mmCIF file of N, CA, C and O in Angstrom:
data_model
loop_
_atom_site.group_PDB
_atom_site.id
_atom_site.type_symbol
_atom_site.label_atom_id
_atom_site.label_comp_id
_atom_site.label_asym_id
_atom_site.label_seq_id
_atom_site.Cartn_x
_atom_site.Cartn_y
_atom_site.Cartn_z
ATOM 1 N N MET U 108 -29.282 -56.374 -59.197
ATOM 2 C CA MET U 108 -30.347 -55.552 -58.651
ATOM 3 C C MET U 108 -31.367 -56.485 -57.995
ATOM 4 O O MET U 108 -31.818 -57.446 -58.594
ATOM 5 N N GLY U 109 -31.755 -56.162 -56.764
ATOM 6 C CA GLY U 109 -32.693 -56.988 -56.033
ATOM 7 C C GLY U 109 -34.134 -56.646 -56.351
ATOM 8 O O GLY U 109 -34.436 -55.660 -57.022
ATOM 9 N N PHE U 110 -35.009 -57.472 -55.879
ATOM 10 C CA PHE U 110 -36.437 -57.261 -56.095
ATOM 11 C C PHE U 110 -36.877 -55.940 -55.475
ATOM 12 O O PHE U 110 -36.595 -55.657 -54.322
ATOM 13 N N GLY U 111 -37.571 -55.119 -56.248
ATOM 14 C CA GLY U 111 -38.082 -53.862 -55.736
ATOM 15 C C GLY U 111 -37.075 -52.730 -55.764
ATOM 16 O O GLY U 111 -37.361 -51.630 -55.335
ATOM 17 N N SER U 112 -35.892 -52.966 -56.287
ATOM 18 C CA SER U 112 -34.892 -51.905 -56.366
ATOM 19 C C SER U 112 -35.268 -50.921 -57.455
ATOM 20 O O SER U 112 -35.888 -51.258 -58.459
ATOM 21 N N TYR U 113 -34.857 -49.682 -57.264
ATOM 22 C CA TYR U 113 -35.161 -48.627 -58.213
ATOM 23 C C TYR U 113 -33.973 -48.434 -59.136
ATOM 24 O O TYR U 113 -32.854 -48.233 -58.689
ATOM 25 N N ASP U 114 -34.192 -48.527 -60.419
ATOM 26 C CA ASP U 114 -33.137 -48.351 -61.398
ATOM 27 C C ASP U 114 -33.401 -47.061 -62.168
ATOM 28 O O ASP U 114 -34.314 -46.981 -62.983
ATOM 29 N N GLU U 115 -32.610 -46.026 -61.894
ATOM 30 C CA GLU U 115 -32.819 -44.726 -62.524
ATOM 31 C C GLU U 115 -32.652 -44.793 -64.034
ATOM 32 O O GLU U 115 -33.324 -44.073 -64.774
ATOM 33 N N SER U 116 -31.767 -45.633 -64.530
ATOM 34 C CA SER U 116 -31.552 -45.717 -65.971
ATOM 35 C C SER U 116 -32.811 -46.203 -66.683
ATOM 36 O O SER U 116 -33.126 -45.754 -67.785
ATOM 37 N N GLU U 117 -33.554 -47.114 -66.084
ATOM 38 C CA GLU U 117 -34.815 -47.579 -66.672
ATOM 39 C C GLU U 117 -35.828 -46.447 -66.737
ATOM 40 O O GLU U 117 -36.551 -46.298 -67.713
ATOM 41 N N GLN U 118 -35.889 -45.651 -65.697
ATOM 42 C CA GLN U 118 -36.824 -44.525 -65.656
ATOM 43 C C GLN U 118 -36.469 -43.521 -66.755
ATOM 44 O O GLN U 118 -37.346 -43.009 -67.438
ATOM 45 N N GLU U 119 -35.178 -43.248 -66.945
ATOM 46 C CA GLU U 119 -34.742 -42.311 -67.977
ATOM 47 C C GLU U 119 -35.098 -42.823 -69.363
ATOM 48 O O GLU U 119 -35.520 -42.058 -70.228
ATOM 49 N N LYS U 120 -34.970 -44.129 -69.587
ATOM 50 C CA LYS U 120 -35.299 -44.706 -70.884
ATOM 51 C C LYS U 120 -36.784 -44.534 -71.195
ATOM 52 O O LYS U 120 -37.161 -44.251 -72.323
ATOM 53 N N GLN U 121 -37.632 -44.694 -70.203
ATOM 54 C CA GLN U 121 -39.073 -44.584 -70.416
ATOM 55 C C GLN U 121 -39.473 -43.153 -70.713
ATOM 56 O O GLN U 121 -40.361 -42.902 -71.507
ATOM 57 N N ASN U 122 -38.848 -42.188 -70.076
ATOM 58 C CA ASN U 122 -39.233 -40.785 -70.234
ATOM 59 C C ASN U 122 -38.606 -40.132 -71.459
ATOM 60 O O ASN U 122 -39.069 -39.101 -71.906
ATOM 61 N N SER U 123 -37.557 -40.704 -72.006
ATOM 62 C CA SER U 123 -36.830 -40.062 -73.097
ATOM 63 C C SER U 123 -37.647 -39.985 -74.381
ATOM 64 O O SER U 123 -37.458 -39.077 -75.174
ATOM 65 N N GLY U 124 -38.576 -40.905 -74.597
ATOM 66 C CA GLY U 124 -39.323 -40.921 -75.843
ATOM 67 C C GLY U 124 -40.666 -40.234 -75.773
ATOM 68 O O GLY U 124 -41.415 -40.249 -76.738
ATOM 69 N N THR U 125 -40.993 -39.616 -74.667
ATOM 70 C CA THR U 125 -42.307 -38.996 -74.548
ATOM 71 C C THR U 125 -42.235 -37.533 -74.930
ATOM 72 O O THR U 125 -41.384 -36.788 -74.482
ATOM 73 N N ASP U 126 -43.136 -37.124 -75.804
ATOM 74 C CA ASP U 126 -43.215 -35.737 -76.241
ATOM 75 C C ASP U 126 -44.692 -35.408 -76.411
ATOM 76 O O ASP U 126 -45.388 -36.026 -77.210
ATOM 77 N N TYR U 127 -45.171 -34.464 -75.658
ATOM 78 C CA TYR U 127 -46.590 -34.128 -75.679
ATOM 79 C C TYR U 127 -46.799 -32.728 -76.238
ATOM 80 O O TYR U 127 -46.052 -31.802 -75.936
ATOM 81 N N ASP U 128 -47.829 -32.567 -77.039
ATOM 82 C CA ASP U 128 -48.215 -31.262 -77.555
ATOM 83 C C ASP U 128 -49.452 -30.791 -76.823
ATOM 84 O O ASP U 128 -50.331 -31.590 -76.475
ATOM 85 N N ASP U 129 -49.565 -29.491 -76.620
ATOM 86 C CA ASP U 129 -50.746 -28.941 -75.957
ATOM 87 C C ASP U 129 -52.018 -29.219 -76.746
ATOM 88 O O ASP U 129 -53.088 -29.395 -76.179
ATOM 89 N N GLU U 130 -51.919 -29.288 -78.065
ATOM 90 C CA GLU U 130 -53.111 -29.528 -78.874
ATOM 91 C C GLU U 130 -53.662 -30.934 -78.686
ATOM 92 O O GLU U 130 -54.837 -31.189 -78.927
ATOM 93 N N ASP U 131 -52.818 -31.868 -78.242
ATOM 94 C CA ASP U 131 -53.266 -33.237 -77.988
ATOM 95 C C ASP U 131 -53.809 -33.413 -76.573
ATOM 96 O O ASP U 131 -54.374 -34.455 -76.251
ATOM 97 N N ALA U 132 -53.637 -32.413 -75.727
ATOM 98 C CA ALA U 132 -54.045 -32.509 -74.330
ATOM 99 C C ALA U 132 -55.563 -32.437 -74.204
ATOM 100 O O ALA U 132 -56.256 -31.882 -75.058
ATOM 101 N N VAL U 133 -56.066 -33.000 -73.137
ATOM 102 C CA VAL U 133 -57.496 -32.976 -72.843
ATOM 103 C C VAL U 133 -57.776 -31.806 -71.914
ATOM 104 O O VAL U 133 -57.085 -31.612 -70.915
ATOM 105 N N SER U 134 -58.782 -31.030 -72.232
ATOM 106 C CA SER U 134 -59.172 -29.918 -71.374
ATOM 107 C C SER U 134 -60.142 -30.431 -70.313
ATOM 108 O O SER U 134 -61.238 -30.892 -70.633
ATOM 109 N N VAL U 135 -59.729 -30.338 -69.056
ATOM 110 C CA VAL U 135 -60.596 -30.822 -67.980
ATOM 111 C C VAL U 135 -61.727 -29.846 -67.698
ATOM 112 O O VAL U 135 -62.676 -30.173 -66.989
ATOM 113 N N HIS U 136 -61.644 -28.644 -68.262
ATOM 114 C CA HIS U 136 -62.678 -27.633 -68.024
ATOM 115 C C HIS U 136 -63.627 -27.489 -69.210
ATOM 116 O O HIS U 136 -64.464 -26.602 -69.234
ATOM 117 N N GLU U 137 -63.508 -28.394 -70.157
ATOM 118 C CA GLU U 137 -64.317 -28.315 -71.368
ATOM 119 C C GLU U 137 -65.814 -28.394 -71.068
ATOM 120 O O GLU U 137 -66.618 -27.731 -71.702
ATOM 121 N N ASN U 138 -66.195 -29.202 -70.081
ATOM 122 C CA ASN U 138 -67.610 -29.397 -69.775
ATOM 123 C C ASN U 138 -68.004 -28.872 -68.400
ATOM 124 O O ASN U 138 -68.942 -29.375 -67.794
ATOM 125 N N ASP U 139 -67.294 -27.859 -67.906
ATOM 126 C CA ASP U 139 -67.648 -27.276 -66.612
ATOM 127 C C ASP U 139 -69.027 -26.629 -66.693
ATOM 128 O O ASP U 139 -69.430 -26.099 -67.734
ATOM 129 N N HIS U 140 -69.749 -26.677 -65.600
ATOM 130 C CA HIS U 140 -71.050 -26.018 -65.548
ATOM 131 C C HIS U 140 -71.365 -25.663 -64.108
ATOM 132 O O HIS U 140 -70.853 -26.256 -63.164
ATOM 133 N N ASP U 141 -72.181 -24.660 -63.954
ATOM 134 C CA ASP U 141 -72.675 -24.263 -62.635
ATOM 135 C C ASP U 141 -74.139 -24.647 -62.581
ATOM 136 O O ASP U 141 -74.896 -24.413 -63.515
ATOM 137 N N GLY U 142 -74.540 -25.216 -61.485
ATOM 138 C CA GLY U 142 -75.929 -25.617 -61.367
ATOM 139 C C GLY U 142 -76.182 -26.230 -60.017
ATOM 140 O O GLY U 142 -75.334 -26.233 -59.136
ATOM 141 N N SER U 143 -77.376 -26.741 -59.862
ATOM 142 C CA SER U 143 -77.726 -27.382 -58.602
ATOM 143 C C SER U 143 -78.577 -28.615 -58.887
ATOM 144 O O SER U 143 -79.174 -28.736 -59.952
ATOM 145 N N VAL U 144 -78.605 -29.497 -57.920
ATOM 146 C CA VAL U 144 -79.384 -30.718 -58.016
ATOM 147 C C VAL U 144 -80.197 -30.842 -56.745
ATOM 148 O O VAL U 144 -79.703 -30.574 -55.649
ATOM 149 N N SER U 145 -81.444 -31.217 -56.893
ATOM 150 C CA SER U 145 -82.266 -31.432 -55.704
ATOM 151 C C SER U 145 -83.103 -32.689 -55.913
ATOM 152 O O SER U 145 -83.419 -33.068 -57.039
ATOM 153 N N PHE U 146 -83.432 -33.335 -54.800
ATOM 154 C CA PHE U 146 -84.221 -34.553 -54.837
ATOM 155 C C PHE U 146 -85.426 -34.379 -53.922
ATOM 156 O O PHE U 146 -85.302 -33.884 -52.805
ATOM 157 N N ASP U 147 -86.569 -34.789 -54.385
ATOM 158 C CA ASP U 147 -87.772 -34.748 -53.572
ATOM 159 C C ASP U 147 -88.260 -36.176 -53.418
ATOM 160 O O ASP U 147 -88.771 -36.783 -54.361
ATOM 161 N N THR U 148 -88.060 -36.730 -52.224
ATOM 162 C CA THR U 148 -88.432 -38.118 -52.005
ATOM 163 C C THR U 148 -89.900 -38.276 -51.677
ATOM 164 O O THR U 148 -90.429 -39.380 -51.761
ATOM 165 N N GLY U 149 -90.540 -37.195 -51.257
ATOM 166 C CA GLY U 149 -91.931 -37.281 -50.868
ATOM 167 C C GLY U 149 -92.118 -37.808 -49.449
ATOM 168 O O GLY U 149 -93.230 -37.940 -48.968
ATOM 169 N N ALA U 150 -91.035 -38.138 -48.769
ATOM 170 C CA ALA U 150 -91.105 -38.660 -47.404
ATOM 171 C C ALA U 150 -90.612 -37.595 -46.436
ATOM 172 O O ALA U 150 -89.744 -36.787 -46.767
ATOM 173 N N SER U 151 -91.169 -37.610 -45.234
ATOM 174 C CA SER U 151 -90.731 -36.665 -44.213
ATOM 175 C C SER U 151 -89.403 -37.119 -43.614
ATOM 176 O O SER U 151 -88.983 -38.268 -43.787
ATOM 177 N N SER U 152 -88.755 -36.225 -42.912
ATOM 178 C CA SER U 152 -87.489 -36.568 -42.266
ATOM 179 C C SER U 152 -87.682 -37.719 -41.288
ATOM 180 O O SER U 152 -86.840 -38.617 -41.197
ATOM 181 N N GLY U 153 -88.782 -37.694 -40.548
ATOM 182 C CA GLY U 153 -89.063 -38.768 -39.589
ATOM 183 C C GLY U 153 -89.203 -40.117 -40.266
ATOM 184 O O GLY U 153 -88.693 -41.130 -39.770
ATOM 185 N N GLU U 154 -89.876 -40.142 -41.418
ATOM 186 C CA GLU U 154 -90.040 -41.387 -42.158
ATOM 187 C C GLU U 154 -88.693 -41.909 -42.661
ATOM 188 O O GLU U 154 -88.433 -43.116 -42.620
ATOM 189 N N LEU U 155 -87.851 -40.993 -43.099
ATOM 190 C CA LEU U 155 -86.536 -41.399 -43.583
ATOM 191 C C LEU U 155 -85.673 -41.949 -42.452
ATOM 192 O O LEU U 155 -84.968 -42.944 -42.626
ATOM 193 N N VAL U 156 -85.736 -41.318 -41.282
ATOM 194 C CA VAL U 156 -84.975 -41.797 -40.124
ATOM 195 C C VAL U 156 -85.478 -43.175 -39.705
ATOM 196 O O VAL U 156 -84.683 -44.072 -39.415
ATOM 197 N N ASP U 157 -86.797 -43.353 -39.686
ATOM 198 C CA ASP U 157 -87.362 -44.658 -39.342
ATOM 199 C C ASP U 157 -86.887 -45.730 -40.318
ATOM 200 O O ASP U 157 -86.518 -46.845 -39.917
ATOM 201 N N ARG U 158 -86.873 -45.406 -41.596
ATOM 202 C CA ARG U 158 -86.434 -46.374 -42.618
ATOM 203 C C ARG U 158 -84.954 -46.711 -42.431
ATOM 204 O O ARG U 158 -84.559 -47.863 -42.557
ATOM 205 N N LEU U 159 -84.155 -45.697 -42.088
ATOM 206 C CA LEU U 159 -82.735 -45.931 -41.849
ATOM 207 C C LEU U 159 -82.540 -46.876 -40.667
ATOM 208 O O LEU U 159 -81.725 -47.788 -40.716
ATOM 209 N N GLN U 160 -83.305 -46.670 -39.614
ATOM 210 C CA GLN U 160 -83.209 -47.546 -38.448
ATOM 211 C C GLN U 160 -83.604 -48.973 -38.808
ATOM 212 O O GLN U 160 -82.979 -49.934 -38.348
ATOM 213 N N GLU U 161 -84.619 -49.133 -39.650
ATOM 214 C CA GLU U 161 -85.011 -50.462 -40.112
ATOM 215 C C GLU U 161 -83.882 -51.121 -40.888
ATOM 216 O O GLU U 161 -83.591 -52.310 -40.699
ATOM 217 N N MET U 162 -83.221 -50.341 -41.756
ATOM 218 C CA MET U 162 -82.125 -50.883 -42.564
ATOM 219 C C MET U 162 -80.952 -51.286 -41.674
ATOM 220 O O MET U 162 -80.342 -52.326 -41.900
ATOM 221 N N LYS U 163 -80.667 -50.485 -40.676
ATOM 222 C CA LYS U 163 -79.587 -50.819 -39.753
ATOM 223 C C LYS U 163 -79.922 -52.077 -38.972
ATOM 224 O O LYS U 163 -79.065 -52.907 -38.720
ATOM 225 N N GLY U 164 -81.195 -52.234 -38.606
ATOM 226 C CA GLY U 164 -81.635 -53.419 -37.880
ATOM 227 C C GLY U 164 -81.544 -54.678 -38.725
ATOM 228 O O GLY U 164 -81.241 -55.749 -38.222
ATOM 229 N N ASP U 165 -81.767 -54.542 -40.044
ATOM 230 C CA ASP U 165 -81.645 -55.687 -40.939
ATOM 231 C C ASP U 165 -80.232 -56.219 -40.983
ATOM 232 O O ASP U 165 -79.989 -57.417 -41.086
ATOM 233 N N ASP U 166 -79.223 -55.323 -40.876
ATOM 234 C CA ASP U 166 -77.828 -55.746 -40.900
ATOM 235 C C ASP U 166 -77.473 -56.550 -39.666
ATOM 236 O O ASP U 166 -76.646 -57.450 -39.702
ATOM 237 N N ASP U 167 -78.068 -56.221 -38.521
ATOM 238 C CA ASP U 167 -77.756 -56.918 -37.275
ATOM 239 C C ASP U 167 -78.239 -58.358 -37.283
ATOM 240 O O ASP U 167 -77.673 -59.214 -36.626
ATOM 241 N N GLU U 168 -79.288 -58.660 -38.055
ATOM 242 C CA GLU U 168 -79.883 -59.980 -38.055
ATOM 243 C C GLU U 168 -79.069 -60.979 -38.893
ATOM 244 O O GLU U 168 -79.231 -62.168 -38.761
ATOM 245 N N GLU U 169 -78.191 -60.475 -39.769
ATOM 246 C CA GLU U 169 -77.445 -61.381 -40.667
ATOM 247 C C GLU U 169 -76.345 -62.082 -39.987
ATOM 248 O O GLU U 169 -75.701 -62.028 -39.150
#
């Protein structure tokens, strides 16, 4: 068998010993919630755009 070849018998050996119970499973919906998040920066849109332009300008100087 060459490098990177797929050996089906190896795959079968790995899967033959696995047995899962539903009680051992993790519920992905255990901590679901509905809600919203908001941020108040205290800055106007214009101030934020100006700051972004400054940050972009800092990258050009490096």
